[in-house]
Every structure is written in structure tokens, then in C-alpha cells.
Coordinates of C-alpha atoms in Angstrom, one line a residue:
W1 CA 11.3 -17.6 26.6
S2 CA 10.2 -21.0 25.4
K3 CA 10.0 -21.2 21.6
P4 CA 6.5 -20.3 20.3
Y5 CA 5.3 -20.5 16.7
N6 CA 8.6 -22.1 15.6
L7 CA 10.4 -18.8 16.1
P8 CA 13.8 -18.1 17.8
D9 CA 14.1 -18.3 21.5
L10 CA 14.3 -14.9 23.3
L11 CA 15.5 -13.7 26.7
N12 CA 12.7 -13.1 29.2
A13 CA 12.6 -9.8 31.2
F14 CA 14.7 -11.2 34.1
E15 CA 17.4 -12.6 31.8
Y16 CA 17.4 -9.5 29.7
T17 CA 18.0 -7.1 32.7
D18 CA 20.7 -9.3 34.1
Y19 CA 22.4 -9.5 30.8
K20 CA 22.2 -5.8 30.3
N21 CA 23.5 -4.9 33.7
E22 CA 26.4 -7.4 33.3
A23 CA 27.3 -5.7 30.0
V24 CA 27.3 -2.3 31.8
A25 CA 29.6 -3.6 34.5
N26 CA 31.9 -5.2 32.0
A27 CA 32.1 -2.0 29.9
N28 CA 32.9 0.1 33.0
A29 CA 35.6 -2.4 34.1
I30 CA 37.3 -2.1 30.7
R31 CA 37.0 1.7 30.6
P32 CA 36.3 3.0 34.1
G33 CA 33.7 5.7 34.2
S34 CA 32.8 5.4 30.5
V35 CA 29.2 4.4 31.2
N36 CA 28.7 6.3 34.5
F37 CA 26.2 9.1 35.0
T38 CA 26.1 11.6 37.8
L39 CA 23.3 11.4 40.4
G40 CA 23.4 14.0 43.2
G41 CA 27.0 14.8 42.3
V42 CA 28.0 11.1 42.7
P43 CA 29.2 9.0 39.7
T44 CA 26.8 6.1 39.5
L45 CA 26.5 3.1 37.2
P46 CA 23.3 3.0 35.2
K47 CA 21.1 0.1 36.0
F48 CA 18.4 -1.7 33.9
A49 CA 15.5 -2.6 36.1
L50 CA 12.1 -4.3 36.0
T51 CA 8.8 -2.4 36.1
N52 CA 5.7 -3.7 37.8
D53 CA 2.3 -3.9 36.1
A54 CA -1.0 -2.7 37.5
N55 CA -1.2 -5.9 39.6
G56 CA 2.2 -5.4 41.1
N57 CA 3.9 -8.1 39.1
P58 CA 7.1 -7.6 37.1
I59 CA 6.4 -6.9 33.4
N60 CA 7.6 -9.8 31.4
T61 CA 6.4 -9.3 27.8
R62 CA 6.5 -11.9 25.1
W63 CA 6.1 -9.7 22.0
Y64 CA 5.4 -12.7 19.8
D65 CA 1.9 -13.0 21.5
Y66 CA 0.9 -9.6 20.3
A67 CA 2.1 -10.1 16.7
Y68 CA 1.2 -13.7 15.9
R69 CA -1.8 -16.0 16.1
T70 CA -2.8 -19.4 15.0
G71 CA -3.9 -19.1 11.3
F72 CA -7.4 -20.2 10.4
S73 CA -8.9 -20.8 7.0
Q74 CA -12.4 -21.7 5.9
N75 CA -13.5 -22.4 2.3
H76 CA -17.1 -23.1 1.2
N77 CA -18.4 -24.0 -2.3
M78 CA -21.7 -24.9 -3.7
N79 CA -22.5 -25.7 -7.3
V80 CA -25.5 -26.8 -9.4
S81 CA -25.4 -28.3 -12.8
G82 CA -27.8 -30.0 -15.2
G83 CA -29.6 -29.6 -18.4
S84 CA -31.0 -31.6 -21.3
D85 CA -29.5 -33.2 -24.4
A86 CA -29.4 -29.8 -26.1
T87 CA -28.6 -27.5 -23.2
K88 CA -26.1 -27.8 -20.3
Y89 CA -25.6 -25.4 -17.5
Y90 CA -23.3 -25.0 -14.4
L91 CA -23.6 -22.5 -11.5
G92 CA -21.0 -22.4 -8.8
V93 CA -20.5 -20.0 -5.8
G94 CA -17.8 -19.9 -3.3
Y95 CA -16.6 -18.1 -0.1
T96 CA -13.1 -18.1 1.4
D97 CA -12.1 -16.5 4.7
Q98 CA -8.4 -16.7 5.8
E99 CA -6.9 -15.3 9.0
G100 CA -3.1 -15.2 8.6
I101 CA -0.6 -15.9 11.3
V102 CA 0.1 -12.1 11.7
Q103 CA -2.6 -10.2 13.6
K104 CA -5.1 -8.4 11.4
N105 CA -3.7 -10.0 8.3
D106 CA -6.8 -11.4 6.6
F107 CA -8.0 -12.4 3.1
K108 CA -11.7 -12.7 2.1
R109 CA -13.0 -13.8 -1.3
L110 CA -16.5 -14.2 -2.8
N111 CA -16.8 -15.8 -6.2
A112 CA -19.4 -17.0 -8.7
L113 CA -19.3 -18.8 -12.0
L114 CA -22.0 -19.5 -14.6
N115 CA -21.5 -21.6 -17.7
V116 CA -24.2 -22.3 -20.4
D117 CA -23.9 -24.2 -23.6
S118 CA -26.9 -24.9 -25.9
K119 CA -27.2 -26.8 -29.2
I120 CA -30.0 -25.0 -31.0
N121 CA -30.1 -27.4 -33.9
D122 CA -27.7 -29.6 -35.9
Y123 CA -25.9 -26.6 -37.3
I124 CA -25.9 -23.9 -34.5
T125 CA -24.4 -24.0 -31.0
V126 CA -24.2 -21.0 -28.6
G127 CA -22.8 -20.6 -25.2
G128 CA -21.1 -18.4 -22.7
K129 CA -19.4 -18.0 -19.4
L130 CA -19.6 -15.3 -16.7
S131 CA -17.4 -15.2 -13.6
Y132 CA -17.1 -12.7 -10.8
S133 CA -14.9 -12.5 -7.8
N134 CA -14.5 -9.9 -5.0
E135 CA -11.2 -10.2 -3.0
Q136 CA -10.2 -8.3 0.0
N137 CA -6.6 -8.2 1.3
L138 CA -6.7 -6.7 4.8
A139 CA -3.6 -5.7 6.8
A140 CA -2.4 -3.1 9.3
I141 CA 1.3 -3.3 9.2
S142 CA 4.0 -4.7 6.9
S143 CA 5.5 -8.1 8.0
G144 CA 9.1 -7.1 7.1
S145 CA 11.6 -6.6 4.3
L146 CA 11.6 -8.6 1.1
N147 CA 14.6 -10.6 0.1
G148 CA 17.1 -8.2 -1.4
A149 CA 15.1 -5.1 -0.5
A150 CA 16.0 -2.3 1.8
Y151 CA 16.0 -3.0 5.5
G152 CA 12.6 -2.3 7.0
T153 CA 12.8 -1.5 10.7
A154 CA 9.0 -1.2 11.0
G155 CA 8.3 -4.8 9.9
I156 CA 6.4 -6.6 12.6
A157 CA 8.5 -9.8 12.2
R158 CA 11.6 -7.7 13.0
T159 CA 10.0 -5.7 15.8
T160 CA 9.0 -8.7 17.8
L161 CA 12.7 -9.7 18.1
V162 CA 14.2 -6.3 19.1
N163 CA 11.7 -4.8 21.5
A164 CA 12.8 -5.4 25.1
P165 CA 10.8 -8.0 27.2
N166 CA 10.8 -5.7 30.3
V167 CA 8.7 -3.2 28.3
T168 CA 5.0 -3.6 27.7
P169 CA 2.8 -2.3 24.9
F170 CA 0.5 -0.6 27.5
N171 CA 1.0 1.6 30.6
N172 CA -0.7 0.6 33.8
D173 CA -3.6 3.0 33.1
G174 CA -4.3 1.2 29.8
S175 CA -2.9 3.8 27.5
Y176 CA -0.3 2.9 24.9
N177 CA 3.3 2.9 26.1
L178 CA 4.8 5.4 23.7
G179 CA 8.3 7.0 24.1
G180 CA 8.4 9.7 21.4
T181 CA 9.2 7.9 18.2
F182 CA 9.6 4.5 19.7
V183 CA 8.1 2.3 22.4
G184 CA 8.5 3.8 25.9
P185 CA 11.7 2.6 27.6
M186 CA 10.2 2.3 31.1
N187 CA 13.1 1.4 33.5
N188 CA 15.7 0.7 30.9
V189 CA 18.8 2.9 30.5
V190 CA 18.7 4.7 27.2
T191 CA 20.5 7.7 25.8
S192 CA 18.3 8.4 22.8
G193 CA 14.9 7.4 24.2
Q194 CA 15.0 4.1 22.3
V195 CA 14.8 0.6 23.6
G196 CA 13.6 -1.1 20.5
F197 CA 11.4 0.2 17.7
Y198 CA 7.7 1.0 17.2
N199 CA 5.1 -0.1 19.6
F200 CA 3.5 -2.2 16.9
V201 CA 0.5 -2.9 19.0
Q202 CA -0.6 0.7 18.7
V203 CA 0.1 0.5 14.9
L204 CA -1.9 -2.7 14.6
D205 CA -4.9 -1.2 16.4
N206 CA -4.9 2.1 14.4
N207 CA -3.4 1.7 11.0
R208 CA -4.6 -0.2 7.9
E209 CA -3.3 -1.2 4.5
N210 CA -6.3 -2.7 2.7
N211 CA -6.8 -3.6 -0.9
E212 CA -10.1 -4.7 -2.6
V213 CA -10.3 -6.2 -6.1
D214 CA -13.4 -6.8 -8.3
H215 CA -12.7 -9.1 -11.2
I216 CA -15.2 -9.8 -14.0
Q217 CA -14.5 -12.3 -16.8
S218 CA -17.1 -13.2 -19.5
N219 CA -17.3 -14.6 -23.0
A220 CA -20.0 -15.6 -25.4
Y221 CA -19.6 -17.7 -28.6
L222 CA -21.6 -18.7 -31.6
Q223 CA -20.6 -21.8 -33.6
I224 CA -22.1 -22.8 -37.0
K225 CA -21.4 -26.0 -38.9
P226 CA -23.0 -25.5 -42.4
V227 CA -21.5 -28.8 -43.5
K228 CA -19.9 -31.7 -41.5
W229 CA -16.3 -30.8 -42.3
L230 CA -16.5 -27.0 -41.7
S231 CA -16.9 -25.1 -38.4
L232 CA -17.3 -21.3 -38.2
K233 CA -16.9 -19.8 -34.7
T234 CA -16.9 -16.3 -33.2
V235 CA -16.0 -15.6 -29.6
Y236 CA -16.2 -12.3 -27.7
G237 CA -14.7 -12.0 -24.2
I238 CA -14.0 -9.3 -21.6
D239 CA -11.6 -9.3 -18.6
N240 CA -12.1 -6.3 -16.3
I241 CA -10.2 -5.8 -13.0
M242 CA -10.9 -2.9 -10.6
S243 CA -8.5 -2.4 -7.7
D244 CA -9.1 -0.1 -4.7
N245 CA -6.4 0.6 -2.2
D246 CA -7.3 2.2 1.2
L247 CA -4.3 3.1 3.4
Y248 CA -4.2 5.0 6.7
Y249 CA -1.3 5.7 9.1
N250 CA -2.2 7.4 12.4
P251 CA -0.4 10.6 13.5
I252 CA 0.4 9.4 17.0
H253 CA 2.9 6.7 16.4
G254 CA 4.5 4.6 13.7
G255 CA 5.1 5.5 10.1
G256 CA 2.4 8.2 10.1
Q257 CA 3.9 10.1 13.0
T258 CA 6.5 12.2 11.0
P259 CA 3.9 13.4 8.4
L260 CA 1.4 14.0 11.2
G261 CA -0.9 11.4 9.8
E262 CA -1.2 10.0 6.3
A263 CA -3.9 8.5 4.2
S264 CA -4.1 7.3 0.6
G265 CA -6.9 6.4 -1.7
L266 CA -5.7 4.6 -4.9
F267 CA -7.9 3.3 -7.7
R268 CA -6.9 1.3 -10.8
K269 CA -9.1 0.0 -13.6
R270 CA -8.0 -2.5 -16.3
K271 CA -10.5 -3.3 -19.1
N272 CA -9.7 -5.8 -21.9
W273 CA -11.9 -7.2 -24.7
T274 CA -10.9 -9.8 -27.3
W275 CA -12.9 -10.8 -30.3
T276 CA -11.8 -13.9 -32.3
N277 CA -13.3 -15.3 -35.5
T278 CA -12.2 -18.6 -36.9
A279 CA -13.0 -21.0 -39.7
Q280 CA -11.9 -24.7 -39.3
A281 CA -12.1 -27.2 -42.1
D282 CA -11.2 -30.9 -41.6
Y283 CA -11.5 -33.0 -44.7
S284 CA -10.2 -36.5 -45.6
F285 CA -10.3 -38.8 -48.6
S286 CA -8.6 -42.1 -49.2
E287 CA -5.5 -41.7 -46.8
H288 CA -5.1 -38.0 -47.3
N289 CA -6.0 -35.8 -44.3
F290 CA -6.3 -32.0 -44.5
S291 CA -6.9 -29.5 -41.7
L292 CA -7.2 -25.8 -42.5
L293 CA -7.6 -23.0 -40.0
A294 CA -8.1 -19.3 -40.9
G295 CA -8.9 -16.6 -38.4
Q296 CA -8.9 -13.0 -37.3
E297 CA -8.5 -11.7 -33.8
Q298 CA -8.5 -8.2 -32.3
S299 CA -7.9 -7.2 -28.7
R300 CA -7.9 -3.9 -26.8
N301 CA -6.5 -3.3 -23.4
K302 CA -6.9 -0.1 -21.4
V303 CA -5.6 0.8 -17.9
T304 CA -6.5 3.9 -16.0
G305 CA -5.5 4.8 -12.5
Y306 CA -5.6 7.8 -10.1
G307 CA -5.2 8.4 -6.4
I308 CA -4.4 10.9 -3.7
T309 CA -2.0 10.8 -0.7
R310 CA -2.8 13.2 2.0
Q311 CA -0.8 14.3 5.1
G312 CA -1.1 16.4 8.1
L313 CA -4.4 15.5 9.9
T314 CA -6.3 18.5 11.3
D315 CA -7.8 16.2 13.9
P316 CA -6.4 12.8 15.1
A317 CA -10.0 11.5 15.3
Y318 CA -10.1 11.3 11.5
E319 CA -9.0 8.1 9.8
V320 CA -10.3 8.3 6.2
V321 CA -8.7 10.0 3.2
Q322 CA -11.7 12.2 2.7
A323 CA -11.1 13.9 6.1
G324 CA -9.3 17.1 6.9
F325 CA -5.7 17.1 5.9
T326 CA -3.3 20.0 5.2
L327 CA -1.3 18.6 2.3
N328 CA -2.6 16.9 -0.8
N329 CA -0.5 15.0 -3.3
F330 CA -1.7 13.3 -6.5
S331 CA -0.4 9.8 -6.8
S332 CA -0.6 6.5 -8.7
G333 CA -1.8 8.2 -11.9
A334 CA -1.9 5.8 -14.8
Y335 CA -3.1 5.8 -18.4
S336 CA -2.2 3.1 -20.8
E337 CA -3.9 1.7 -23.9
N338 CA -3.0 -0.8 -26.7
Y339 CA -4.6 -2.5 -29.6
L340 CA -3.7 -5.7 -31.4
L341 CA -5.1 -6.8 -34.7
S342 CA -4.1 -10.3 -36.1
Y343 CA -4.8 -12.4 -39.1
F344 CA -3.6 -16.0 -39.1
G345 CA -3.8 -19.3 -41.0
R346 CA -2.6 -22.8 -40.6
L347 CA -2.6 -25.9 -43.0
N348 CA -1.8 -29.4 -41.8
Y349 CA -1.6 -32.4 -44.0
N350 CA -0.7 -36.0 -43.4
Y351 CA -0.8 -39.1 -45.5
A352 CA -1.7 -42.3 -43.8
G353 CA -0.4 -41.0 -40.5
K354 CA 3.1 -41.4 -41.8
Y355 CA 4.1 -38.3 -43.6
F356 CA 3.3 -34.8 -42.2
L357 CA 3.5 -31.3 -43.6
S358 CA 2.4 -28.2 -41.8
G359 CA 2.5 -24.5 -42.6
N360 CA 1.4 -21.4 -40.7
I361 CA 1.4 -17.7 -41.3
R362 CA 0.4 -14.8 -39.0
Q363 CA 0.2 -11.0 -39.4
D364 CA 0.1 -8.9 -36.3
E365 CA -0.4 -5.1 -36.0
F366 CA 0.3 -3.8 -32.6
S367 CA -0.2 -0.1 -31.5
A368 CA 2.9 -0.1 -29.2
L369 CA 5.4 -1.1 -31.9
G370 CA 7.4 1.5 -33.7
V371 CA 6.9 -0.5 -36.9
K372 CA 3.2 -1.4 -36.5
K373 CA 3.0 -4.5 -38.7
G374 CA 4.9 -7.8 -38.7
V375 CA 4.4 -11.0 -40.6
F376 CA 5.5 -14.3 -39.1
W377 CA 5.5 -17.8 -40.6
G378 CA 6.7 -21.3 -40.1
A379 CA 6.8 -24.7 -41.9
S380 CA 7.5 -28.2 -40.7
A381 CA 7.7 -31.8 -42.0
G382 CA 7.6 -35.0 -40.2
W383 CA 8.0 -38.8 -40.8
E384 CA 6.5 -41.4 -38.5
I385 CA 8.9 -44.3 -39.1
T386 CA 7.0 -46.8 -37.0
K387 CA 4.2 -46.8 -39.6
E388 CA 6.6 -48.2 -42.3
N389 CA 6.4 -51.9 -43.1
F390 CA 10.1 -52.5 -42.4
W391 CA 9.7 -51.1 -38.9
E392 CA 6.6 -53.1 -38.1
T393 CA 8.4 -56.3 -39.1
S394 CA 11.5 -55.5 -37.1
N395 CA 12.2 -56.1 -33.4
L396 CA 12.3 -52.3 -32.9
S397 CA 8.4 -52.3 -33.0
N398 CA 8.5 -54.0 -29.6
I399 CA 10.6 -51.2 -28.1
F400 CA 9.3 -48.0 -29.7
S401 CA 5.6 -47.3 -30.1
S402 CA 6.4 -44.0 -31.9
F403 CA 9.6 -42.8 -33.6
K404 CA 9.1 -39.6 -35.5
L405 CA 11.7 -37.5 -37.4
R406 CA 10.6 -33.8 -37.6
G407 CA 12.1 -30.6 -38.7
S408 CA 10.8 -27.0 -38.7
Y409 CA 11.8 -23.5 -39.6
G410 CA 10.0 -20.2 -39.1
K411 CA 10.0 -16.6 -37.9
V412 CA 8.4 -15.6 -34.6
G413 CA 7.8 -12.3 -32.8
N414 CA 7.4 -11.1 -29.2
L415 CA 5.3 -8.4 -27.7
G416 CA 6.2 -9.1 -24.1
G417 CA 7.8 -6.2 -22.1
I418 CA 7.0 -3.5 -24.7
G419 CA 5.5 -0.4 -23.1
D420 CA 2.3 0.9 -24.7
Y421 CA 4.0 4.2 -25.6
A422 CA 7.6 3.0 -25.9
A423 CA 7.8 4.3 -29.5
F424 CA 7.2 7.8 -28.1
S425 CA 9.7 7.7 -25.3
T426 CA 11.3 10.9 -26.3
F427 CA 8.1 12.9 -25.7
G428 CA 6.1 13.3 -22.5
S429 CA 4.3 15.8 -20.3
G430 CA 5.8 17.4 -17.2
L431 CA 6.3 20.6 -15.1
Y432 CA 9.1 23.2 -15.4
G433 CA 9.1 25.8 -12.7
G434 CA 5.6 24.9 -11.8
V435 CA 4.4 25.5 -15.4
A436 CA 3.0 22.8 -17.7
S437 CA 5.5 21.8 -20.4
S438 CA 6.4 19.0 -22.8
L439 CA 9.6 17.0 -22.3
Y440 CA 11.7 16.0 -25.4

């Protein structure tokens, strides 16, 4: 075949059958009778042959055409903004629709964003943000194996290369060409009923692997400036994500054939809130400049998830997880929760923009830690040499606009990668002989 979609060139049906028959003849010449079969008591060489379609033309299938398409993407956005000297607002909405290069591999997104900031008087400012998005990832079949992962024979990228070109996805009566577990062999010589892998056209038409995500982010703030050099601010925000997975594998062919049909409904919810309170003081006199920050922050994150995987359809007409199945398995159960409480402070000082001192301290209490509380601190000093008179009068001032010496020392911590219940890893729930138990 000519090379479509920048993919490897493949043999057409005529080249394929010629090549296969030549291979049979060569094998028989090397080991006479090794590939013969008996027909009417007479040893006969097997022969790969073409099959005619409903119009009497030889079947010559380019499997690429059933798997791929020209991708298409559209993206639309609209926004409105305005306000007065005291109040500003912004409203934006968007819609995205993408059709991937693999058939039935689509992505859709609807999103909206609202921002409002209002200065009530010289001392008080309030504002907030609200954003929402709905995303749908739609698919019917995996594209293939990931790098370094197990070999996936059902991946559509692989199947387009290994299915024979003298075999078609459909029989002449319009039904799917199915040969037991794999695509029907038609006039190919096979010993195990296989001349390729799945008839992925049937899988594309009947299976689905869909995911829908709703994402809400919002925050509101209040800022008070009782005096010019002091700012008090409180911010409360949420970040909630809900994910719904809907999977169905039909019982006739493909991955759902062995379990006689399979469907899954999987739901996961993540809810997070964060509340931050800070006081910022910036004060200067003569050439002395001070900046002091003190604050407190707390955050709670909770994840719950549940789902069911069902197998053994009672009727092939069903295609939803709520339908009649004979086997039910709980899956994707999740429960996780953590809480973080922090107090922090920072003091910066500089004299005339030449000499710098800085110190910071933070206390964190995190529910997932074995030792719940930790104190971390740091200090630094710097010298901007270019502000000195001897530098300004030297030729070096024409080369360097800034030349600072700085040193720092401190203690830091890390919460990344710590499981919410890692401190209790020696205890958990389970089953022993079908009876509820605790594991130590």
C-alpha cells in the first residue's frame, strides 16, 4: 500500500497472498511434506487465496482507513470585562472540541471563569474568583502499549499492522467478520483460527472507555489597610474535582469476550480547601527599609472513591453497568484525608539597597507525619557591591550593573510522596477466609 498518515508501508492483498504462498513453497522445499495437508487422500500444499466482496471484487483492505482519520480541533472563547474605578470584573467562557487521529477518540471541554475585585473604600478591598470546567475524554479502544509497559496485542496501532489485507472487517452480508477470538481468516491458511488479532472495527463500534471530569475552583479574599504601611489579608479557596469513568466491553468480541461482557462504573471525588491569613508590614525611614510578614495557613484535602466492575451479561443487548450481569466486583475504592496547619513569619531588612539581612521561620503540623510537628527556619545576608562608591568610580561599573554576594543557611522539610496514613502502615483492614479482619 502507498503510505498514508505517515505510517509504514504495508503489503496489499495481492502482494500478501503471493508472499505467503511463496513462503509455503519454500518451506515445503526445505522439508518436503512439512506443510502439506491431506485433501481427498491426496497430500496437497496449502494455499492462501483472495476472497471476493459482495460486488465480486477481490477484498483488498487497508486497515489504516478503519483506524485513523484526519484530526480536527475547534476552540471558541468569549469574554467580557469592565467596571469602574472601584470595581473590576471579568467573565470568560470557552468551548473546545477535538477529534483525535484515532477513530472515536475525542475530547470535549466547556469552561467558565469569573473574577471580581472591588475597592469599597480607602481601607477595604474584597474580591473573588470562580472557575468551572467540564471535560470529557471519549474513546473506544486503547491505542497501544506505553513505553516500557507490557505488550498490548489489542492496541489499535498494533492491530492495523498485523491484520491481513485480504481479510475485511465485514462479511458480504454486512455482519462483522469474526473468527472466534480473532478476525475471521477467510481464505487464509491457518492452524489456530488466527490471521491477525481482534477485528477492531467491531470493538470501535461497540466498546467505550469514557471519562468525565468536573472541576470547580474558587477563592474569596478580604484585604484591610488600617494604615498605609500595614496590610491584613484573608483568603479562602476551594479546589474540587469529580471524576466519573464509564467503561463497557461487549461480550461478542474483543477484550470483553472472555468474561462474557464487562462494564465498570468508577467515581472519584477530591475536595480541598485552604484558608490563609497574613499581615504584611512595610516600613522605611532614612535609608532603613523593613518588611515583615506573619501568617497562618490551614488546608484540608479529602479523596473518596468507589466503583463496581461487572461481568457476565445476561443479554448482549445491554451496554450499561446498571444492566443484568452475573458477577459483581467492588473496585477502585479510595478513602484518604489529610490536614496541614502552618504558622510562618519572615523579616527582610536592607540599608540603602546595599546591605541585606533576611530571616524566616515556619512551623508545620501535618496529619500524615509520624511526628506531627516540625519547625523550619532560614537566614541570609547579602552585599550589593555595585552600590559602593569604590565600585561606581571603577571601570567595573560599565561591565556589571549588579554584583551581589549572598550567603544563606536554613532547615527545610518535604511533605511530597508521604501517604496520608503512612504512619499506620502496620495496620489495615482485610479479609481472612471470607471473614472481616484486621491486618498487623
